[in-house]
CSV table of N, CA and C in Angstrom, one decimal:
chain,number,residue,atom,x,y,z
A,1,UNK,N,0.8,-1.2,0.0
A,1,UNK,CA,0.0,0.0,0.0
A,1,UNK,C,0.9,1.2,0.0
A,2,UNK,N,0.6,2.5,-0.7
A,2,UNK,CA,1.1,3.4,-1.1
A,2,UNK,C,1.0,4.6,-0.1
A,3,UNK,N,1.3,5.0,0.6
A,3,UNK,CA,0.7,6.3,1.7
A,3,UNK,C,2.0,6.8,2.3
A,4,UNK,N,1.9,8.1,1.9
A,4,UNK,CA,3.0,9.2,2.3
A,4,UNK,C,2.1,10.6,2.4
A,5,UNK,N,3.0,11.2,3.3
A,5,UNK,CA,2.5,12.4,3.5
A,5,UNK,C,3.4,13.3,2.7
A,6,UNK,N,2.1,14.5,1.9
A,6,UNK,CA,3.1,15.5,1.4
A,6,UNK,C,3.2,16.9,2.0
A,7,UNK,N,4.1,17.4,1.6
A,7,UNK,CA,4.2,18.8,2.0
A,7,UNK,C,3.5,19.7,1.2
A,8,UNK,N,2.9,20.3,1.8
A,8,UNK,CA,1.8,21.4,0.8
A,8,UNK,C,2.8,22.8,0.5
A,9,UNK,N,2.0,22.8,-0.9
A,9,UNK,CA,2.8,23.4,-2.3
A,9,UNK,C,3.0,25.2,-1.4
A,10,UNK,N,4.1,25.3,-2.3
A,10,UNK,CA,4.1,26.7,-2.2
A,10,UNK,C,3.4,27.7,-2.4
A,11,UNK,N,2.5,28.8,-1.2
A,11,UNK,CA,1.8,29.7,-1.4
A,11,UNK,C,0.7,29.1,-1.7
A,12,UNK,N,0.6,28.1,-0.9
A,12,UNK,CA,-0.9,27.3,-0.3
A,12,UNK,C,-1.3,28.1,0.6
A,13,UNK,N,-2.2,27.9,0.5
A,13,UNK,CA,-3.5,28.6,2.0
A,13,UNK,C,-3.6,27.3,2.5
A,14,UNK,N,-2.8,27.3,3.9
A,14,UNK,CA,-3.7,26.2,4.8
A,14,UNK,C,-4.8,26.6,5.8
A,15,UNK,N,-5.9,26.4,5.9
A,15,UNK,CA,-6.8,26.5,6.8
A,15,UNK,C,-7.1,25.7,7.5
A,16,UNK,N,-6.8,26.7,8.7
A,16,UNK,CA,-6.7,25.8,10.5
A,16,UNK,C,-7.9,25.3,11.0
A,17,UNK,N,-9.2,25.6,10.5
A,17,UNK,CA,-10.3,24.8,10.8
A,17,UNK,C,-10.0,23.6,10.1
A,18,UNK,N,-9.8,23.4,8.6
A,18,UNK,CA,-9.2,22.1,8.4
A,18,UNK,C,-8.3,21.3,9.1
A,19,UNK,N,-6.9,21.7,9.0
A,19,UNK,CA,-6.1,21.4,9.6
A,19,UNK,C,-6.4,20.7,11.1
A,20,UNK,N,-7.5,21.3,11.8
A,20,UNK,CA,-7.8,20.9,13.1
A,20,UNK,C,-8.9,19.5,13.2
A,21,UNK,N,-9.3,19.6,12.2
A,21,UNK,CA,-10.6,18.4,11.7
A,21,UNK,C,-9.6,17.1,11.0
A,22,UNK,N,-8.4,17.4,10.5
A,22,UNK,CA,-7.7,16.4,10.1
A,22,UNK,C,-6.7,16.2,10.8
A,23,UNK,N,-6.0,16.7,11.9
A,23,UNK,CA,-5.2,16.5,12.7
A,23,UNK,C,-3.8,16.5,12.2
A,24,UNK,N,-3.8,16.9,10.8
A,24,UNK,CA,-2.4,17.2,10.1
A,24,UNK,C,-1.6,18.7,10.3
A,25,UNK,N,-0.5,18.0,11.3
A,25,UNK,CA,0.6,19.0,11.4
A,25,UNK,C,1.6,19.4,10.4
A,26,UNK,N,1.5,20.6,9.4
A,26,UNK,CA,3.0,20.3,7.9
A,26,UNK,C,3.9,20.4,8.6
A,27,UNK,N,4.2,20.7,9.6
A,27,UNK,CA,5.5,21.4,10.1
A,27,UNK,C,6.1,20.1,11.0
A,28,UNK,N,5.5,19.3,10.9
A,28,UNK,CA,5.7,17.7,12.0
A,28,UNK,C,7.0,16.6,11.2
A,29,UNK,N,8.3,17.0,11.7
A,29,UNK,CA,9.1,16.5,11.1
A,29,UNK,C,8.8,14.9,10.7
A,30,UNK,N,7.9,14.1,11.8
A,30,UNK,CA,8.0,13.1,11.6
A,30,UNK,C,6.9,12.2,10.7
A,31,UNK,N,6.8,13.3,10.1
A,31,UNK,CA,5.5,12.7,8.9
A,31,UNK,C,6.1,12.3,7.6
A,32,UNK,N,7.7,13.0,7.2
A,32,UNK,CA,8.7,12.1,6.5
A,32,UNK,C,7.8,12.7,5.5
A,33,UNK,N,7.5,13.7,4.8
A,33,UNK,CA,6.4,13.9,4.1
A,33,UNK,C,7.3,14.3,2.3
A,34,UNK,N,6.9,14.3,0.9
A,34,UNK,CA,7.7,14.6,0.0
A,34,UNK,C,6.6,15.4,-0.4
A,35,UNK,N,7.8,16.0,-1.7
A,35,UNK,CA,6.9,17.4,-2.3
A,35,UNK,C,6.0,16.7,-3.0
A,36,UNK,N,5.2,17.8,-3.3
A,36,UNK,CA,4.0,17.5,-4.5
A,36,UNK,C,4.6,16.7,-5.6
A,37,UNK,N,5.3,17.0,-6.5
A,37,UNK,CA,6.0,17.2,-7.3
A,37,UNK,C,6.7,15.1,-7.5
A,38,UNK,N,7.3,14.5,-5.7
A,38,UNK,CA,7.7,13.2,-5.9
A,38,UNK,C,7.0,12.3,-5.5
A,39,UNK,N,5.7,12.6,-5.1
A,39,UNK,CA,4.6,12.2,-4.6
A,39,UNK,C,3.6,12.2,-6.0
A,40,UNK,N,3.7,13.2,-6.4
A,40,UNK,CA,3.0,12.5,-7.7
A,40,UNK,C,3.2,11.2,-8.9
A,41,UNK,N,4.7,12.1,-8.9
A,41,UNK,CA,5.5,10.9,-9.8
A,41,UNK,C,5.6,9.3,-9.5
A,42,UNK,N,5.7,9.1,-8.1
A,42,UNK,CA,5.6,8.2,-7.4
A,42,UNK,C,3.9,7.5,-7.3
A,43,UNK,N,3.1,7.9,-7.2
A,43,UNK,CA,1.9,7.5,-7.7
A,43,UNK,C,1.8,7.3,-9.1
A,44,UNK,N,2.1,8.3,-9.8
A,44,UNK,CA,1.2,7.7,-11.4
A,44,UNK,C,2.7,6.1,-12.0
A,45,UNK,N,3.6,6.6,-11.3
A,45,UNK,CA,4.4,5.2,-11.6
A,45,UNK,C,3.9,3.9,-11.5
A,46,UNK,N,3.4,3.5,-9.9
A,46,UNK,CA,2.5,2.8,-9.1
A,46,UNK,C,1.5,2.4,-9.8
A,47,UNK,N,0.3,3.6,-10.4
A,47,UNK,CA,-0.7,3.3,-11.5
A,47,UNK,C,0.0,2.7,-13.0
A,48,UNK,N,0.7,3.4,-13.4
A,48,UNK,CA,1.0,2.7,-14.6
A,48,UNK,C,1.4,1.5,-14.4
A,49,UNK,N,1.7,1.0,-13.7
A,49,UNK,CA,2.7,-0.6,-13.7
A,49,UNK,C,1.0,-1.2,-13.6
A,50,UNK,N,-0.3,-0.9,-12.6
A,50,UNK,CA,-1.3,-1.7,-12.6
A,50,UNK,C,-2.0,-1.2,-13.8
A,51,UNK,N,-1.8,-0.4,-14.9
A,51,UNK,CA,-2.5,-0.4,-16.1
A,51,UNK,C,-1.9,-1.0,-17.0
A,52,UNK,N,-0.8,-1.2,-16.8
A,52,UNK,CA,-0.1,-2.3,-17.6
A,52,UNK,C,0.1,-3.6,-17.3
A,53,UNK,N,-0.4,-4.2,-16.2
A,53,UNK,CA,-0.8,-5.1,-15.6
A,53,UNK,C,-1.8,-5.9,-16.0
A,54,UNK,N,-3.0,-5.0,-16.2
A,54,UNK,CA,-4.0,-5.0,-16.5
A,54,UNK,C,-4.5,-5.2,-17.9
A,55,UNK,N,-3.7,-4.0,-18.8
A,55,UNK,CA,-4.3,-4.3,-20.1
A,55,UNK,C,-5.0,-3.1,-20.3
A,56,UNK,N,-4.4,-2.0,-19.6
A,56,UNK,CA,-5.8,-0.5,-20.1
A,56,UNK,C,-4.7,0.8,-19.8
A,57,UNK,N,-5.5,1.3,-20.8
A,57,UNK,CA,-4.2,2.7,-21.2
A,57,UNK,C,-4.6,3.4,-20.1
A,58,UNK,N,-5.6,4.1,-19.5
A,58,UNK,CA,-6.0,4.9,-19.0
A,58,UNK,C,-6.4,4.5,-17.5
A,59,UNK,N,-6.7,5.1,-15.9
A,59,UNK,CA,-7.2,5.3,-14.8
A,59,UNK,C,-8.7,6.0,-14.9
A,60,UNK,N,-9.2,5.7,-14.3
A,60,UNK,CA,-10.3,6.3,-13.6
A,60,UNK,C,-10.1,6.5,-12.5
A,61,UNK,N,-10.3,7.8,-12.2
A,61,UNK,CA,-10.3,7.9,-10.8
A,61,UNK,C,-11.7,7.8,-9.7
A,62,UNK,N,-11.8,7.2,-8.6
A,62,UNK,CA,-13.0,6.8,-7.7
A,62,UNK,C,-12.6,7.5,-7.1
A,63,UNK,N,-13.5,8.4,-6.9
A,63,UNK,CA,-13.8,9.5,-5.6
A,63,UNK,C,-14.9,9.9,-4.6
A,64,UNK,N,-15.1,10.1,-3.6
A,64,UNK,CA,-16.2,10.7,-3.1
A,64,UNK,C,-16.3,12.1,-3.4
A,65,UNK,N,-17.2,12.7,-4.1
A,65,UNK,CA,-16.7,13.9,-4.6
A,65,UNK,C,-16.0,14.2,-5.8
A,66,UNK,N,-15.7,13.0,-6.5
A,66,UNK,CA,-14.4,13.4,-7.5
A,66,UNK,C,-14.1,14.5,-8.6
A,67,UNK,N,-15.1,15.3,-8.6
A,67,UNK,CA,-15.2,16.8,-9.7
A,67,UNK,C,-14.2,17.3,-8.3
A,68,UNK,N,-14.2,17.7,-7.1
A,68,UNK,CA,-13.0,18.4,-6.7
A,68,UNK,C,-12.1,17.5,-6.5
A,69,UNK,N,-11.5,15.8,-6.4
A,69,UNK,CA,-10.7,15.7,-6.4
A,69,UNK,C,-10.0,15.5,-8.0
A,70,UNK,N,-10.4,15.6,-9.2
A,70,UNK,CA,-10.0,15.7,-10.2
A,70,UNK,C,-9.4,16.9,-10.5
A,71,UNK,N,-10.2,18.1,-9.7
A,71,UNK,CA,-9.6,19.4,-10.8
A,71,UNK,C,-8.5,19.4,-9.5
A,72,UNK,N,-8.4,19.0,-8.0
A,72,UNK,CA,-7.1,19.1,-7.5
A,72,UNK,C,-6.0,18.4,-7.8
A,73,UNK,N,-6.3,17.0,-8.7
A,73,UNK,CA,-5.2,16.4,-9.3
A,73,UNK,C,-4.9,17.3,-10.2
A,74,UNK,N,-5.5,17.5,-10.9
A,74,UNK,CA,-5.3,18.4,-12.6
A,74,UNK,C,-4.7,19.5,-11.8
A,75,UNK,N,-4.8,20.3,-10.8
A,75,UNK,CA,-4.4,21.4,-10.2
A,75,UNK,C,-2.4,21.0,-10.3
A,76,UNK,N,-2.5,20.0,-9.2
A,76,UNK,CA,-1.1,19.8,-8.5
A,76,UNK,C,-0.4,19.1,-10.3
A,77,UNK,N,-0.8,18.7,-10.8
A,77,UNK,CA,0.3,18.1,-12.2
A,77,UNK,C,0.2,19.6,-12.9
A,78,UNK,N,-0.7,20.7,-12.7
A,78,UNK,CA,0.0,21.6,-13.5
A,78,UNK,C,0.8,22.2,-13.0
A,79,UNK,N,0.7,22.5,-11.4
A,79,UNK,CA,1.7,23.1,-10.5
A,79,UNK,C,3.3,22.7,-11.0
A,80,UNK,N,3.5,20.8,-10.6
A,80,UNK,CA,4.7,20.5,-10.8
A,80,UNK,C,4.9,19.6,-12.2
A,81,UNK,N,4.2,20.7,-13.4
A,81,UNK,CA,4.7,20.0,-14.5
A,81,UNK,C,4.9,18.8,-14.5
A,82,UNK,N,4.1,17.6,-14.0
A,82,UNK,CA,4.1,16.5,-13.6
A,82,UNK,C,4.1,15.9,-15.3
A,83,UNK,N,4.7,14.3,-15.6
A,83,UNK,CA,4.5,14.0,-16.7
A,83,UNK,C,3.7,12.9,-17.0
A,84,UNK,N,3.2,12.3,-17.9
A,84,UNK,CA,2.7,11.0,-18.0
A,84,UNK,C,1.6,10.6,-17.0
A,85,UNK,N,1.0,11.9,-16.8
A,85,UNK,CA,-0.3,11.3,-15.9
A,85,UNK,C,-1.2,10.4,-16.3
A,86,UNK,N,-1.3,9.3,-15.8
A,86,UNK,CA,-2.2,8.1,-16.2
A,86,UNK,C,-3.9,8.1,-16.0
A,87,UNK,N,-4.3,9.2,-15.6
A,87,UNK,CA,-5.9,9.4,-15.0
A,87,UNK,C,-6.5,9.7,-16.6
A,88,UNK,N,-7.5,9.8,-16.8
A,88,UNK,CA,-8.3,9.9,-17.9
A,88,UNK,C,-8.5,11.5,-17.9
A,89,UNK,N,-8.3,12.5,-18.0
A,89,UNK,CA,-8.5,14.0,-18.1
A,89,UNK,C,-9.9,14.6,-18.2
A,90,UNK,N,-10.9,13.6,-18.2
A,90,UNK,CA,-12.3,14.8,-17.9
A,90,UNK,C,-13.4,13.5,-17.3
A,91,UNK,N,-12.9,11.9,-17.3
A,91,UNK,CA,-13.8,11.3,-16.8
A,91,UNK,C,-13.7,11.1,-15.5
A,92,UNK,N,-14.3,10.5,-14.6
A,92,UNK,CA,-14.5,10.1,-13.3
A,92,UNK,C,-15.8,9.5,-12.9
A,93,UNK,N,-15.8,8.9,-11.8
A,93,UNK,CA,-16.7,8.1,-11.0
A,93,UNK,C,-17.0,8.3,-9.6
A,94,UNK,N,-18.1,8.9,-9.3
A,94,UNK,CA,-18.6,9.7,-8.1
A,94,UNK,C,-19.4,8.7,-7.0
A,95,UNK,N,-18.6,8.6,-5.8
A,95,UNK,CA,-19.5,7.8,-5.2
A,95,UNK,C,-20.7,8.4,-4.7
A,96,UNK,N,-20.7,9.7,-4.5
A,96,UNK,CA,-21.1,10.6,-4.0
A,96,UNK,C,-22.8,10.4,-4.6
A,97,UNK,N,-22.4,10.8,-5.8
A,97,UNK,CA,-23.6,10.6,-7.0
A,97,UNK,C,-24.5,9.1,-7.0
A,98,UNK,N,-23.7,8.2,-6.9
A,98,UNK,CA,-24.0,6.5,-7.0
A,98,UNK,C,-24.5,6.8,-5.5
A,99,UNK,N,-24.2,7.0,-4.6
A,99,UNK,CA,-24.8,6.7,-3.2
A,99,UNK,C,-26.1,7.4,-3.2
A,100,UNK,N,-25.9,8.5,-3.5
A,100,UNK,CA,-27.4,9.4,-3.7
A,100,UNK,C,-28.6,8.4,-4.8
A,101,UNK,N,-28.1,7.6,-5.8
A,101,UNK,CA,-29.5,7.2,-6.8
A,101,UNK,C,-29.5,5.6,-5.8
A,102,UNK,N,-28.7,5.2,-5.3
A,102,UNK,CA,-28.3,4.0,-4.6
A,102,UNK,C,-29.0,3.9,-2.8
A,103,UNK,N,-28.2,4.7,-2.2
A,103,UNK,CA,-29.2,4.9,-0.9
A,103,UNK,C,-29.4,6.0,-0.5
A,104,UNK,N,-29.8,7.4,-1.4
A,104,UNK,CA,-30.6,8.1,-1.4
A,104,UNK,C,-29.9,9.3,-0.3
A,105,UNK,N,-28.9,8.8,0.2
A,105,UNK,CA,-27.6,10.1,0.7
A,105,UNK,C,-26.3,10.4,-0.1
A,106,UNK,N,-25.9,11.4,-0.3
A,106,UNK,CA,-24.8,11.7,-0.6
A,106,UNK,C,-23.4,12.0,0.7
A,107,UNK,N,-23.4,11.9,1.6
A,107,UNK,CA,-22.3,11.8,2.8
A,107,UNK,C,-21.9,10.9,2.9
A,108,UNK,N,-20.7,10.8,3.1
A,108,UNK,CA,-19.4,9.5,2.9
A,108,UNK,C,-20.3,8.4,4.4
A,109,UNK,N,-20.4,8.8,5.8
A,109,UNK,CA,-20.6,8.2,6.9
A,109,UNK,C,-22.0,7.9,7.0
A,110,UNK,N,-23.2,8.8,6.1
A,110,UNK,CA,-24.7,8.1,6.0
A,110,UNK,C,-24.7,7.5,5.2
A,111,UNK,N,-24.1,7.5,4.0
A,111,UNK,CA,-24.0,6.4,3.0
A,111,UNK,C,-23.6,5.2,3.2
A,112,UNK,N,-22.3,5.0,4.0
A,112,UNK,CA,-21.8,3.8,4.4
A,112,UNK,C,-22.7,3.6,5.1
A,113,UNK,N,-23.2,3.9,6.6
A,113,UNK,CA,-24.3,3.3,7.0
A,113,UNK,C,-25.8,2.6,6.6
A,114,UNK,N,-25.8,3.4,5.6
A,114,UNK,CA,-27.1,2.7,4.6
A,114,UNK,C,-26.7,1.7,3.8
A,115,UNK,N,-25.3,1.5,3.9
A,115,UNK,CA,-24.6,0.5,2.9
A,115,UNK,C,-24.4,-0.7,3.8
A,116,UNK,N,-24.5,-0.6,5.2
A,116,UNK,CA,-24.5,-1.9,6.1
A,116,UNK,C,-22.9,-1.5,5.9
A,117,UNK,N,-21.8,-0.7,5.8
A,117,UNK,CA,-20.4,-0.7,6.0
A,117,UNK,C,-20.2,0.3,7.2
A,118,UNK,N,-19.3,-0.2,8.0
A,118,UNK,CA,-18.6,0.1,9.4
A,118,UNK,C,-18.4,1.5,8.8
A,119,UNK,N,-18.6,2.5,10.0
A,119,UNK,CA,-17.7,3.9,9.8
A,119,UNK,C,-17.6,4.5,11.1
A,120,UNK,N,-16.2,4.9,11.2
A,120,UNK,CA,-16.1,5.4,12.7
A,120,UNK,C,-15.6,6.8,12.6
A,121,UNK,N,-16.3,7.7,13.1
A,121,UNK,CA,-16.3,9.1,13.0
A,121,UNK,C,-14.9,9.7,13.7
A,122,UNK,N,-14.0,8.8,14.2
A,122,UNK,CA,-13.2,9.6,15.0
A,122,UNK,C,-12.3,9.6,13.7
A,123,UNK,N,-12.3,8.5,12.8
A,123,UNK,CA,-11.3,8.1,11.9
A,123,UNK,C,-11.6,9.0,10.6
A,124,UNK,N,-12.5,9.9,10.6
A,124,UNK,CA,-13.3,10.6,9.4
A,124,UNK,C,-12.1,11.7,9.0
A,125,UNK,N,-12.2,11.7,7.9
A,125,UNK,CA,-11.5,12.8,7.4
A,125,UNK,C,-9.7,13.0,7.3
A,126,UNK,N,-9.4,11.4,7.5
A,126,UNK,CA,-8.2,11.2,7.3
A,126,UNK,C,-8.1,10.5,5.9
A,127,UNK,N,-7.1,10.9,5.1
A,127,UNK,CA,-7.1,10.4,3.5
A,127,UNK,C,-7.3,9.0,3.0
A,128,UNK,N,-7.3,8.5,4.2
A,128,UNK,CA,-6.9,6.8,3.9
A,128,UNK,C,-8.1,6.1,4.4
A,129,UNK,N,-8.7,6.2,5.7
A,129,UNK,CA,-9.9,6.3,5.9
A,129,UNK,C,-10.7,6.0,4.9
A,130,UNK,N,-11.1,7.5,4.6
A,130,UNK,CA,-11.8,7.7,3.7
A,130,UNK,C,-11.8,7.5,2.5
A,131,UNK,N,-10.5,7.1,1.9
A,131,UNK,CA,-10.3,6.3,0.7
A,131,UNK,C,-10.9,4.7,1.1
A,132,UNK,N,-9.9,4.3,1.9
A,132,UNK,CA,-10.9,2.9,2.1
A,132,UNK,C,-12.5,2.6,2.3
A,133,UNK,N,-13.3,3.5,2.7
A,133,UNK,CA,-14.3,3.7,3.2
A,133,UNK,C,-15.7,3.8,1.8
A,134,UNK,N,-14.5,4.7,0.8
A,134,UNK,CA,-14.9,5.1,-0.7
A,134,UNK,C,-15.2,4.1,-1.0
A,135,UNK,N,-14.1,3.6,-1.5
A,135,UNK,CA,-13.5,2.5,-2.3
A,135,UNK,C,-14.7,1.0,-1.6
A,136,UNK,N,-15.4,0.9,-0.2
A,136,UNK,CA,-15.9,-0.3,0.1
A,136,UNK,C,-17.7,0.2,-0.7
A,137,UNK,N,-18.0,1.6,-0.7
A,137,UNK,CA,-19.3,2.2,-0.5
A,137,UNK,C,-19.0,1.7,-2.5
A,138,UNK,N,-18.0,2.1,-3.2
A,138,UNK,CA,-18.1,1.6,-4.5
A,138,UNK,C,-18.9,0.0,-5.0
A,139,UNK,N,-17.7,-0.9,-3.9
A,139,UNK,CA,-18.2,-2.2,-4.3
A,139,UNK,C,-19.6,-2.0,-4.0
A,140,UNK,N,-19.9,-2.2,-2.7
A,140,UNK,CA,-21.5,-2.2,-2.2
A,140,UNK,C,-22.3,-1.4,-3.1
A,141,UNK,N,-22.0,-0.3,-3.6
A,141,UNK,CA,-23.1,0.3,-5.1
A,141,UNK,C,-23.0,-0.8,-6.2
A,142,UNK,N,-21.9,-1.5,-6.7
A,142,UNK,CA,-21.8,-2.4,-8.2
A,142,UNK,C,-22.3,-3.6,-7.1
A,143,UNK,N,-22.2,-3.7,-6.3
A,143,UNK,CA,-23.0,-5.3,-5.9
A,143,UNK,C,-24.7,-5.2,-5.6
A,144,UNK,N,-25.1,-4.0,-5.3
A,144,UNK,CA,-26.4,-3.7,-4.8
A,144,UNK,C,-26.5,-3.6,-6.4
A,145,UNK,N,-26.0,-3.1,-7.3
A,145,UNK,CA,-26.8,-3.0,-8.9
A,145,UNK,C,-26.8,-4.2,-9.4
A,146,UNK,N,-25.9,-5.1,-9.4
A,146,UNK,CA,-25.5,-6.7,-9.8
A,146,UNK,C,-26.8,-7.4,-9.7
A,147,UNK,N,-27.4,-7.6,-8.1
A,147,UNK,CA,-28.1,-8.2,-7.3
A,147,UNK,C,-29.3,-7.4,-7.9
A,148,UNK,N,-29.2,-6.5,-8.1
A,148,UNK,CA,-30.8,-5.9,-8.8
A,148,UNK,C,-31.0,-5.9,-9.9
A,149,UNK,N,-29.6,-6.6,-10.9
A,149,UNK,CA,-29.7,-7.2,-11.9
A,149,UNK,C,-29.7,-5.8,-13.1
A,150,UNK,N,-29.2,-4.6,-12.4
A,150,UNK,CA,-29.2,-3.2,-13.2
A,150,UNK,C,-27.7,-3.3,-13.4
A,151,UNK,N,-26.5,-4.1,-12.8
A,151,UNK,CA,-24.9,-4.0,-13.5
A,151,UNK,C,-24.8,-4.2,-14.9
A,152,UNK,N,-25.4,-5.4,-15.5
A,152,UNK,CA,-24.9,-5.7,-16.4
A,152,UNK,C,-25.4,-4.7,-18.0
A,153,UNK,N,-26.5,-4.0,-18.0
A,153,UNK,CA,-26.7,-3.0,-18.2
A,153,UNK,C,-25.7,-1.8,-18.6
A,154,UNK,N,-25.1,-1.6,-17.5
A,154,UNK,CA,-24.6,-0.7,-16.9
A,154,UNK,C,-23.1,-0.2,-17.2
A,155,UNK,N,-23.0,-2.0,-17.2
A,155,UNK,CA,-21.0,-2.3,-17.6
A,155,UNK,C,-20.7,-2.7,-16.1
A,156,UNK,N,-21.2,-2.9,-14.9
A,156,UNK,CA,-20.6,-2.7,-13.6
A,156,UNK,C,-21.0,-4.1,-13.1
A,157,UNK,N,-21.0,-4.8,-14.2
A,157,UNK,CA,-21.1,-6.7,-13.5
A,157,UNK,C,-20.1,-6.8,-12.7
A,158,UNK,N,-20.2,-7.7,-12.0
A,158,UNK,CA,-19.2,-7.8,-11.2
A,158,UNK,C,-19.4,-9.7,-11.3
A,159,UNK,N,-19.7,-10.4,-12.4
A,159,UNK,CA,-19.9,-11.7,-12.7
A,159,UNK,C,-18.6,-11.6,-13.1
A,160,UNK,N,-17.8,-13.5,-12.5
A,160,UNK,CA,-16.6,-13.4,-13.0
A,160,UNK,C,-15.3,-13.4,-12.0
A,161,UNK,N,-15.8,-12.0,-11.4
A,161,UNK,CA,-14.8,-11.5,-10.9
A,161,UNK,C,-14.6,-12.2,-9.1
């Protein structure tokens, strides 16, 4: 598993109500954290070896929200001239959206609940967390449509797999 902390870009605005909600200190030597810039590179490397693993030119990115975590990707590769970004440049997949036509909330912690998936609020709003948390409310959306017999439709069978 891939998880590093980075140091936020130059002539960032950090805001301390955030900062207080995520418990992230930048100034905390022991977060061992890298720039934007090797932390990117270091991920889309990571992706590319599983898209070439795989057999597919392109990433999609799975987000809660993913219209702002896309244009913050697209943000930070324009910041550090990043190269060879492997994400697809205008598509994405919203769990946000899926949970709302799916269990009729759009919030990461009422949706998992309505999804029968564990969520612990103390752990909310840490990147990994809530990536894992995403990433389980995804399955549970393509297995709730499978089982309703609306995946295959869809493209989001999960027969097979």
């Amino acid at each position: 598993r891939w998880v590093r902390a980075v140091h936020p870009f130059p002539g960032g605005v950090l805001d301390p109500a955030s900062l207080k909600v995520t418990g992230i200190d930048p100034g905390d030597p022991a977060r061992d954290a890298l720039s934007e810039a090797e932390a990117l590179r270091q991920m889309f490397t990571e992706i590319r070896r599983a898209l070439k693993r795989e057999g597919c030119h392109r990433a999609i990115m799975v987000a809660h929200n993913a219209a702002f975590d896309q244009q913050f990707l697209q943000r930070a590769v324009a910041r550090t001239q990043a190269k060879r970004n492997p994400f697809h440049p205008f598509s994405f997949i919203d769990t946000a959206s899926l949970a709302a036509v799916t269990y009729g909330h759009t919030v990461l912690s009422e949706a998992c609940s309505r999804a029968a998936i564990e969520f612990d609020a103390s752990q909310a709003h840490s990147a990994l967390y809530d990536a894992e948390r995403t990433a389980e409310l995804f399955c549970a959306v393509v297995n709730a449509w499978d089982q309703a017999g609306l995946a295959a439709a869809s493209g989001l069978s999960t027969a097979g797999r």
